[in-house]
Amino acid sequence: MHMADALVSPVVGGTMWLAACGLIGHSVRRIEASAKDHLVPLMGVLGAFVFTAQMINFTIPGTGSSGHLGGGLLLAALLGPHAALLVIASVLTVQALFFADGGLLALGCNIVNLGFFPACVAYPWVYRVIARGRYGPMRGSVAALAASVLGLQLGALSVVVQTQASGIAELPFGPFAALMLPIHLAIGVVEGCVTAAVVAFVARARPEVLPAADAGPARSLRPVVAALLIAAVLTGGLLSGWASSHPDGLEWAIARVSGAEEAPAAPGTWHARLSAAQERTAVMPDYAFRQAPRDARTDGSDGASAEPATAKPADSSALPLGTSVAGVVGGAVTLLVISCLGFVFGKRPRAV
Amino acid sequence: MPPVIEVMDASYVYPDGTQALRAVSLCVETGEAVALVGANGAGKSTLLLHMNGTLFATQGEVRVAGVAVSRPTLNHARRTVGMVFQDPDDQLFMPTVEEDVAFGPRHAGLVPDEVERRTHEALARVGMVHLRARPPYRLSAGEKRAVAIATVLAMAPDVLVMDEPSSNLDPRGRRRLIEQLRSFEHARVIATHDLELVVEVCSRVIVLDGGRVVAQGPVRELLNDEARMLAHGLERPHILRHLHPH
Amino acid sequence: MAFRMAVERWLDVARMDGLARQDTPVHRIDARAQAVTTLLFIGVVMSFARDELSALTPFFIYPVAVMSAGRIPAASLLRKLAVAMPFAVAVGLLNPVFDTRPALAVGALNVSSGWLSFLSIVMRCLLTVSAALLLVACTGMPRLCEGLVRLGVPRVFAVQLLFLYRYLFLLADEGRRMTHGIALRSPGARGVRFRVYVSLVGHLLLRAMARAERIYHAMQARGFDGNMRPQFASPMRLADPLFVGGWALFFAVARVWNLAEALGVLLMKGVG
């Protein structure tokens, strides 16, 4: 699920942009250091492939609905995590620019949700550990299923957290999570099946393109993975449980996520720090990290303090901006004038 | 002066075990146009990929202008031999025609003015200057082919190596290609099924079958030998049937 | 069948590509200037309080101006907006459900603050989405990528993004032909069966990888050594900083003062 621009606050969007830039920068350095020149065209063409594959649907047996490939995990299996992250970021960029899927402000969120979690968490920590370079029906399927379910669950949870932290949508944390996580469980299962089947297909036709068996470190990472999985499930469960019983439990939830020491918490930590800094310097709009949003707005703060020092309207005791009659009249007239201008100027060049 | 391309007893086995070339020997002289013909899978494309060091012979040797092709001498081979690939879409990978033609000179480390000059010259040579700002996917098959040739001309090679240059072209595009190929002063190695093109452009023909050179000689003499052509999955070109002996 | 709709998306890319190669005053603005202005615009729009409405309205000047000067047909933009909106709208629609505090009374009609924030979400969505679409429709992917590189985006990233864009047309066409072949032999099916799907996607993938290898060979043949050299540079013109500066000024003014409200006050004074 793509995060949408309109639901992201600049603080959350900006933080995620920073996180995404860091991830991309790191991946680029790793790829340049690896000196695998052939990766550049391969990445581009596989990006185009994912795009194309996403346009093809298959029928999900017994349900009458149809599914398609997401591709994050598949790319990681073919290219490794760093190149895969860049390709996913490119696919998302093209989607944002051409189809308005997500949007530019939310692009950072989407790169983290749909790129970082599958390629940099689920692939190295689950898929590679379980598959170990063997792509047979049993092992390959288990690996792909576990990895894609984990990747998508983390991504979905991240969407919920980002939406909440942005505070633009009113949706409470618990119900939103309860809606998103099961949907993405189903999507994860489908994605896992497709990934496993396609990888098995490639392994039969051109085994040399897949990472060979025992390419990775020999030590067992299974305990780590198990711990990670359990931690993720518990965290998710606890979060949604707590959040639904606490209407304003988000603060606690974010602290919980960012305080946890597991890998997926990295962007959360970033976010928490940034938010805290924002709060201290009082630059952040009051909705971006709702501690007591109801009070904050009704007692006259207009929430327009996103730009330090300059954004104080003359009359700070007025109702929230945009609620006065003058606002309604002025807004309507402005829109009307702009659309008329657009109509007039839009015609002119063609007439010339 | 050594021949521009010299293949000596070259054999090549693909990583999957397929033997593509078996002790191939041939020689291309400066300015000469040589055709490489043979049925599908005869090893034409594999042989071409040896000429600029994309593949290295498992046994035997390939020399370009007297220098054996190996990893340390790759730059020499790639500057001397310009390769026009079968599918122009694989060759035109940059966003615009101009950028694509400039790719080679730029990676040869030329100064921007020289890159610009070479780009313009190469496009002018194939008559495609007017398309310089177009993206490659907005070109017709004939235009793509011409631009692909320009990308190679811009690198000022001594040899042009082409894989199926006339495939997918309409008659007019093919005619233009043939005129262009005839006009080049470079040595040319053309792998093709288009035997009429061979008759018009080349002086010598080399027949490959099963990874071996099974015949070579002057075009008219060899292609007129119907029994031999049929034996190697080819045919006698129509154009020769209608030509009257002098 | 489902695939036909998806092909629409790919045709959309081609259409945008066509729009981007027009020659208008907006298209002549440097890609860097346009990218910076777009990001600025989105940032400012999203920085408003969540139930802001009237102060957002002046911001429509930017997309409308770019659209008219860049000769981008409004219909194609609106069609895309309609496709892009549902997620934001669906989540936003819950705002009126959860937030019922009255915020505004117009005559006898009480509008809750949830409805205000919902409308605000819709308005932001319109603004930011159209700005992003206009950016690529007025620069085009090649120019935009080159601009981004000069703004500091790593070249490896930009180059593979360009490869993606270049081969998207080819691969989508390959996929379309393959799916067409299957559709002809299974009339009335909504999608393809899983087994067929896997073999279809698998073949598409193998072909894509083979193509990548050939492209790599073609790059090597022309001296590619792992580093992409910079492309022909288009110099900055005076119009470019003016474009950024002018819009930045306008965004700042419209961010600080609620222009629409001021206009409303003025109008009502005039009437009263």
GROMACS .gro file of C-alpha atoms in nm, chain A residues 1 11 18 26 28 44-45 52 54 58 78 82 84 91 115 129 142 147 169-171 231 236 278 287 290 321:
model
   27
    1MET     CA    1   0.000   0.000   0.000
   11VAL     CA    2   0.812   1.635   0.962
   18LEU     CA    3   1.635   1.161   0.513
   26HIS     CA    4   2.472   0.366   0.153
   28VAL     CA    5   2.519   0.330  -0.393
   44GLY     CA    6   1.747  -0.073  -1.475
   45VAL     CA    7   1.609  -0.355  -1.686
   52THR     CA    8   0.570  -0.486  -1.643
   54GLN     CA    9   0.289  -0.555  -1.193
   58PHE     CA   10  -0.335  -1.386  -1.203
   78LEU     CA   11   1.816  -1.162  -0.781
   82HIS     CA   12   2.159  -0.293  -0.195
   84ALA     CA   13   1.730  -0.414  -0.489
   91VAL     CA   14   1.010   0.202  -0.937
  115GLY     CA   15   1.205  -0.104  -0.007
  129VAL     CA   16   1.905  -1.756   0.630
  142VAL     CA   17   0.911  -2.140   0.326
  147ALA     CA   18   1.029  -1.321   0.432
  169ALA     CA   19  -0.586   1.145   0.936
  170GLU     CA   20  -0.803   1.106   1.244
  171LEU     CA   21  -0.803   0.726   1.229
  231ALA     CA   22   0.976  -0.966   1.873
  236GLY     CA   23   0.279  -0.553   1.672
  278GLN     CA   24   1.098   1.956   1.690
  287TYR     CA   25  -0.074   1.796   1.507
  290ARG     CA   26  -0.032   1.470   1.911
  321LEU     CA   27  -0.772   2.930   1.016
   0.00000   0.00000   0.00000
